């Protein structure tokens, strides 16, 4: 995974008022922590952060006064209405270090025509090197029949990644399509067609 370089400024003012002032300048308050260091309070450019966070588990190179570190986003607060980033928690990582992250699970292909795909997990926890985090894992569901289930242990994880989730967790399964009930008009027609008129009694 390539690094995204983001300029970082030290932050010395705190509180809601200070945070609002930072956001009005199109910037984002952030905290960098990990490896036993004293948390570093930073200010990051809002637009660059928004673009970077479009990539799951993006590796960020923070560069600025007194800062030259690699980090992973571990907590992101967004405005519930407008969606802009309000705050970011960043985990300090080192090259060669193993980290546990969630990667997306996507499917390719179509299950058997009699079945419906029920994907129960859209992401899975894996352990991988901080600088080589996979972008996701694909599951080929082509032709899978009703009753088939795929667990976390059955996923073909990318090279260098190991499962950090419950291996017995069901990721997806194929269920039978529901039987469609006939429409009211069809039921009436079937009922009418099934009735036979009685012959008049002979006099």
mmCIF file of C-alpha atoms in Angstrom:
data_model
loop_
_atom_site.group_PDB
_atom_site.id
_atom_site.type_symbol
_atom_site.label_atom_id
_atom_site.label_comp_id
_atom_site.label_asym_id
_atom_site.label_seq_id
_atom_site.Cartn_x
_atom_site.Cartn_y
_atom_site.Cartn_z
ATOM 1 C CA UNK A 1 0.000 0.000 0.000
ATOM 2 C CA UNK A 2 1.391 3.393 -0.961
ATOM 3 C CA UNK A 3 1.677 6.203 1.531
ATOM 4 C CA UNK A 4 -0.390 9.377 1.480
ATOM 5 C CA UNK A 5 1.625 12.353 2.630
ATOM 6 C CA UNK A 6 -0.238 14.895 4.739
ATOM 7 C CA UNK A 7 1.172 18.059 6.283
ATOM 8 C CA UNK A 8 0.792 18.162 10.063
ATOM 9 C CA UNK A 9 0.916 21.176 12.367
ATOM 10 C CA UNK A 10 1.304 20.973 16.151
ATOM 11 C CA UNK A 11 -1.896 21.921 17.996
ATOM 12 C CA UNK A 12 -1.604 23.888 21.229
ATOM 13 C CA UNK A 13 -5.179 25.055 21.772
ATOM 14 C CA UNK A 14 -7.891 22.700 22.975
ATOM 15 C CA UNK A 15 -11.579 22.607 23.779
ATOM 16 C CA UNK A 16 -14.741 22.930 21.685
ATOM 17 C CA UNK A 17 -14.125 26.569 20.809
ATOM 18 C CA UNK A 18 -10.617 25.853 19.532
ATOM 19 C CA UNK A 19 -11.850 22.842 17.556
ATOM 20 C CA UNK A 20 -14.591 24.910 15.888
ATOM 21 C CA UNK A 21 -12.034 27.542 14.921
ATOM 22 C CA UNK A 22 -9.824 24.861 13.349
ATOM 23 C CA UNK A 23 -12.751 23.425 11.365
ATOM 24 C CA UNK A 24 -13.784 26.884 10.136
ATOM 25 C CA UNK A 25 -10.311 27.106 8.576
ATOM 26 C CA UNK A 26 -11.041 23.821 6.716
ATOM 27 C CA UNK A 27 -8.702 21.872 8.970
ATOM 28 C CA UNK A 28 -9.148 18.814 11.201
ATOM 29 C CA UNK A 29 -8.033 18.284 14.810
ATOM 30 C CA UNK A 30 -6.154 14.992 15.222
ATOM 31 C CA UNK A 31 -4.350 12.980 17.887
ATOM 32 C CA UNK A 32 -1.377 10.700 17.186
ATOM 33 C CA UNK A 33 -0.725 7.963 19.739
ATOM 34 C CA UNK A 34 0.924 4.547 20.125
ATOM 35 C CA UNK A 35 4.265 2.929 20.941
ATOM 36 C CA UNK A 36 4.137 4.417 24.420
ATOM 37 C CA UNK A 37 4.663 7.985 23.220
ATOM 38 C CA UNK A 38 2.905 10.946 24.736
ATOM 39 C CA UNK A 39 -0.112 11.656 22.474
ATOM 40 C CA UNK A 40 0.632 14.375 19.934
ATOM 41 C CA UNK A 41 -2.144 16.848 19.167
ATOM 42 C CA UNK A 42 -2.092 17.885 15.527
ATOM 43 C CA UNK A 43 -3.969 19.955 12.967
ATOM 44 C CA UNK A 44 -4.369 18.470 9.474
ATOM 45 C CA UNK A 45 -5.687 19.926 6.181
ATOM 46 C CA UNK A 46 -9.350 18.977 5.900
ATOM 47 C CA UNK A 47 -9.573 18.303 2.161
ATOM 48 C CA UNK A 48 -6.478 16.079 2.095
ATOM 49 C CA UNK A 49 -7.763 14.088 5.075
ATOM 50 C CA UNK A 50 -11.179 13.617 3.443
ATOM 51 C CA UNK A 51 -9.564 12.311 0.243
ATOM 52 C CA UNK A 52 -7.181 10.011 2.120
ATOM 53 C CA UNK A 53 -9.942 8.426 4.188
ATOM 54 C CA UNK A 54 -11.689 7.244 1.023
ATOM 55 C CA UNK A 55 -9.136 4.399 1.039
ATOM 56 C CA UNK A 56 -9.731 1.803 3.781
ATOM 57 C CA UNK A 57 -6.772 1.497 6.187
ATOM 58 C CA UNK A 58 -4.886 4.233 4.364
ATOM 59 C CA UNK A 59 -1.257 4.608 5.418
ATOM 60 C CA UNK A 60 -0.547 8.261 6.184
ATOM 61 C CA UNK A 61 2.876 9.877 6.289
ATOM 62 C CA UNK A 62 2.619 12.841 8.652
ATOM 63 C CA UNK A 63 5.201 15.521 7.930
ATOM 64 C CA UNK A 64 5.598 18.774 9.770
ATOM 65 C CA UNK A 65 7.264 20.619 12.597
ATOM 66 C CA UNK A 66 8.542 17.936 14.977
ATOM 67 C CA UNK A 67 6.564 15.231 13.160
ATOM 68 C CA UNK A 68 7.709 12.635 10.628
ATOM 69 C CA UNK A 69 5.700 9.509 11.300
ATOM 70 C CA UNK A 70 3.622 6.777 9.681
ATOM 71 C CA UNK A 71 0.091 6.351 10.992
ATOM 72 C CA UNK A 72 -3.175 4.503 10.437
ATOM 73 C CA UNK A 73 -6.601 6.072 11.091
ATOM 74 C CA UNK A 74 -8.179 4.261 14.050
ATOM 75 C CA UNK A 75 -11.076 6.553 14.871
ATOM 76 C CA UNK A 76 -12.872 9.075 12.661
ATOM 77 C CA UNK A 77 -15.634 11.421 13.797
ATOM 78 C CA UNK A 78 -17.819 12.911 11.069
ATOM 79 C CA UNK A 79 -20.554 15.497 11.040
ATOM 80 C CA UNK A 80 -23.762 13.401 10.988
ATOM 81 C CA UNK A 81 -25.456 15.714 8.487
ATOM 82 C CA UNK A 82 -22.769 17.204 6.254
ATOM 83 C CA UNK A 83 -20.349 14.263 6.482
ATOM 84 C CA UNK A 84 -17.150 16.287 6.843
ATOM 85 C CA UNK A 85 -14.416 14.996 9.148
ATOM 86 C CA UNK A 86 -14.507 16.529 12.625
ATOM 87 C CA UNK A 87 -11.681 14.624 14.338
ATOM 88 C CA UNK A 88 -9.217 11.828 13.616
ATOM 89 C CA UNK A 89 -7.388 9.445 15.951
ATOM 90 C CA UNK A 90 -4.174 8.171 14.367
ATOM 91 C CA UNK A 91 -2.195 5.107 15.436
ATOM 92 C CA UNK A 92 1.582 5.374 15.118
ATOM 93 C CA UNK A 93 3.030 2.426 13.174
ATOM 94 C CA UNK A 94 6.514 1.303 12.144
ATOM 95 C CA UNK A 95 7.714 -0.542 9.060
ATOM 96 C CA UNK A 96 7.666 -4.297 9.614
ATOM 97 C CA UNK A 97 5.198 -3.989 12.473
ATOM 98 C CA UNK A 98 2.086 -6.198 12.461
ATOM 99 C CA UNK A 99 -1.282 -4.524 12.999
ATOM 100 C CA UNK A 100 -4.848 -5.806 13.179
ATOM 101 C CA UNK A 101 -7.275 -4.126 10.806
ATOM 102 C CA UNK A 102 -10.653 -4.703 9.178
ATOM 103 C CA UNK A 103 -10.576 -5.264 5.421
ATOM 104 C CA UNK A 104 -13.650 -5.336 3.153
ATOM 105 C CA UNK A 105 -15.089 -8.624 1.858
ATOM 106 C CA UNK A 106 -16.440 -8.489 -1.698
ATOM 107 C CA UNK A 107 -18.007 -11.174 -3.880
ATOM 108 C CA UNK A 108 -17.582 -12.018 -7.553
ATOM 109 C CA UNK A 109 -19.900 -14.135 -9.672
ATOM 110 C CA UNK A 110 -23.492 -15.256 -9.188
ATOM 111 C CA UNK A 111 -24.874 -18.050 -7.035
ATOM 112 C CA UNK A 112 -27.096 -20.803 -8.460
ATOM 113 C CA UNK A 113 -30.354 -19.512 -9.907
ATOM 114 C CA UNK A 114 -32.334 -21.264 -7.149
ATOM 115 C CA UNK A 115 -30.496 -19.407 -4.397
ATOM 116 C CA UNK A 116 -30.101 -15.990 -2.803
ATOM 117 C CA UNK A 117 -26.754 -14.730 -1.496
ATOM 118 C CA UNK A 118 -26.844 -13.711 2.169
ATOM 119 C CA UNK A 119 -23.606 -11.907 3.054
ATOM 120 C CA UNK A 120 -23.413 -11.627 6.821
ATOM 121 C CA UNK A 121 -19.974 -10.026 7.113
ATOM 122 C CA UNK A 122 -18.902 -7.142 4.879
ATOM 123 C CA UNK A 123 -15.459 -6.917 6.505
ATOM 124 C CA UNK A 124 -13.106 -9.260 8.319
ATOM 125 C CA UNK A 125 -10.324 -8.696 10.866
ATOM 126 C CA UNK A 126 -6.833 -9.679 9.714
ATOM 127 C CA UNK A 127 -3.286 -9.177 10.914
ATOM 128 C CA UNK A 128 -0.833 -7.781 8.382
ATOM 129 C CA UNK A 129 2.321 -5.722 8.138
ATOM 130 C CA UNK A 130 1.489 -2.053 8.619
ATOM 131 C CA UNK A 131 3.028 -1.057 5.307
ATOM 132 C CA UNK A 132 1.453 -3.961 3.369
ATOM 133 C CA UNK A 133 -2.175 -3.954 4.424
ATOM 134 C CA UNK A 134 -4.346 -5.658 1.784
ATOM 135 C CA UNK A 135 -7.146 -3.626 0.255
ATOM 136 C CA UNK A 136 -9.658 -6.440 0.728
ATOM 137 C CA UNK A 137 -10.531 -10.068 0.079
ATOM 138 C CA UNK A 138 -12.669 -11.467 -2.742
ATOM 139 C CA UNK A 139 -14.940 -14.501 -2.535
ATOM 140 C CA UNK A 140 -15.917 -16.345 -5.715
ATOM 141 C CA UNK A 141 -19.581 -17.330 -5.329
ATOM 142 C CA UNK A 142 -20.149 -18.430 -8.913
ATOM 143 C CA UNK A 143 -22.601 -21.353 -9.008
ATOM 144 C CA UNK A 144 -22.798 -21.875 -5.248
ATOM 145 C CA UNK A 145 -25.865 -23.940 -4.411
ATOM 146 C CA UNK A 146 -28.539 -23.528 -1.744
ATOM 147 C CA UNK A 147 -27.242 -24.512 1.681
ATOM 148 C CA UNK A 148 -23.619 -23.562 0.984
ATOM 149 C CA UNK A 149 -21.915 -21.496 3.695
ATOM 150 C CA UNK A 150 -18.450 -19.977 3.713
ATOM 151 C CA UNK A 151 -16.732 -19.294 7.028
ATOM 152 C CA UNK A 152 -13.894 -16.923 7.837
ATOM 153 C CA UNK A 153 -11.455 -19.848 7.903
ATOM 154 C CA UNK A 154 -12.312 -20.631 4.265
ATOM 155 C CA UNK A 155 -11.406 -17.191 2.947
ATOM 156 C CA UNK A 156 -8.409 -17.044 0.611
ATOM 157 C CA UNK A 157 -6.639 -14.172 2.347
ATOM 158 C CA UNK A 158 -4.072 -12.090 0.472
ATOM 159 C CA UNK A 159 -0.418 -13.015 0.882
ATOM 160 C CA UNK A 160 1.033 -11.801 4.160
ATOM 161 C CA UNK A 161 -2.321 -11.532 5.944
ATOM 162 C CA UNK A 162 -3.508 -13.893 8.665
ATOM 163 C CA UNK A 163 -6.994 -14.235 10.080
ATOM 164 C CA UNK A 164 -7.658 -12.336 13.309
ATOM 165 C CA UNK A 165 -11.396 -13.084 13.476
ATOM 166 C CA UNK A 166 -13.338 -16.131 14.701
ATOM 167 C CA UNK A 167 -12.525 -18.801 12.079
ATOM 168 C CA UNK A 168 -16.013 -20.295 12.451
ATOM 169 C CA UNK A 169 -17.818 -17.003 11.790
ATOM 170 C CA UNK A 170 -20.128 -17.324 8.781
ATOM 171 C CA UNK A 171 -19.168 -14.772 6.145
ATOM 172 C CA UNK A 172 -21.865 -15.645 3.638
ATOM 173 C CA UNK A 173 -24.367 -18.353 2.845
ATOM 174 C CA UNK A 174 -26.777 -19.256 0.082
ATOM 175 C CA UNK A 175 -30.431 -19.545 1.042
ATOM 176 C CA UNK A 176 -33.388 -20.722 -1.019
ATOM 177 C CA UNK A 177 -35.430 -18.171 -2.872
ATOM 178 C CA UNK A 178 -38.819 -17.596 -1.221
ATOM 179 C CA UNK A 179 -41.750 -19.210 -2.977
ATOM 180 C CA UNK A 180 -43.962 -16.492 -4.415
ATOM 181 C CA UNK A 181 -47.603 -16.727 -3.385
ATOM 182 C CA UNK A 182 -50.038 -16.516 -6.309
ATOM 183 C CA UNK A 183 -51.782 -13.201 -6.774
ATOM 184 C CA UNK A 184 -55.415 -12.848 -5.615
ATOM 185 C CA UNK A 185 -56.669 -12.913 -9.193
ATOM 186 C CA UNK A 186 -54.744 -16.089 -9.884
ATOM 187 C CA UNK A 187 -56.129 -17.734 -6.732
ATOM 188 C CA UNK A 188 -59.661 -16.849 -7.762
ATOM 189 C CA UNK A 189 -59.109 -18.216 -11.255
ATOM 190 C CA UNK A 190 -57.659 -21.437 -9.887
ATOM 191 C CA UNK A 191 -60.588 -21.809 -7.490
ATOM 192 C CA UNK A 192 -63.100 -21.199 -10.279
ATOM 193 C CA UNK A 193 -61.347 -23.644 -12.558
ATOM 194 C CA UNK A 194 -61.382 -26.310 -9.886
ATOM 195 C CA UNK A 195 -65.155 -26.136 -9.316
ATOM 196 C CA UNK A 196 -67.388 -28.335 -11.479
ATOM 197 C CA UNK A 197 -71.018 -27.449 -12.069
ATOM 198 C CA UNK A 198 -73.491 -30.035 -10.828
ATOM 199 C CA UNK A 199 -75.747 -31.562 -13.465
ATOM 200 C CA UNK A 200 -79.443 -30.857 -12.915
ATOM 201 C CA UNK A 201 -81.291 -33.755 -11.345
ATOM 202 C CA UNK A 202 -83.404 -35.840 -13.744
ATOM 203 C CA UNK A 203 -87.122 -35.351 -13.276
#
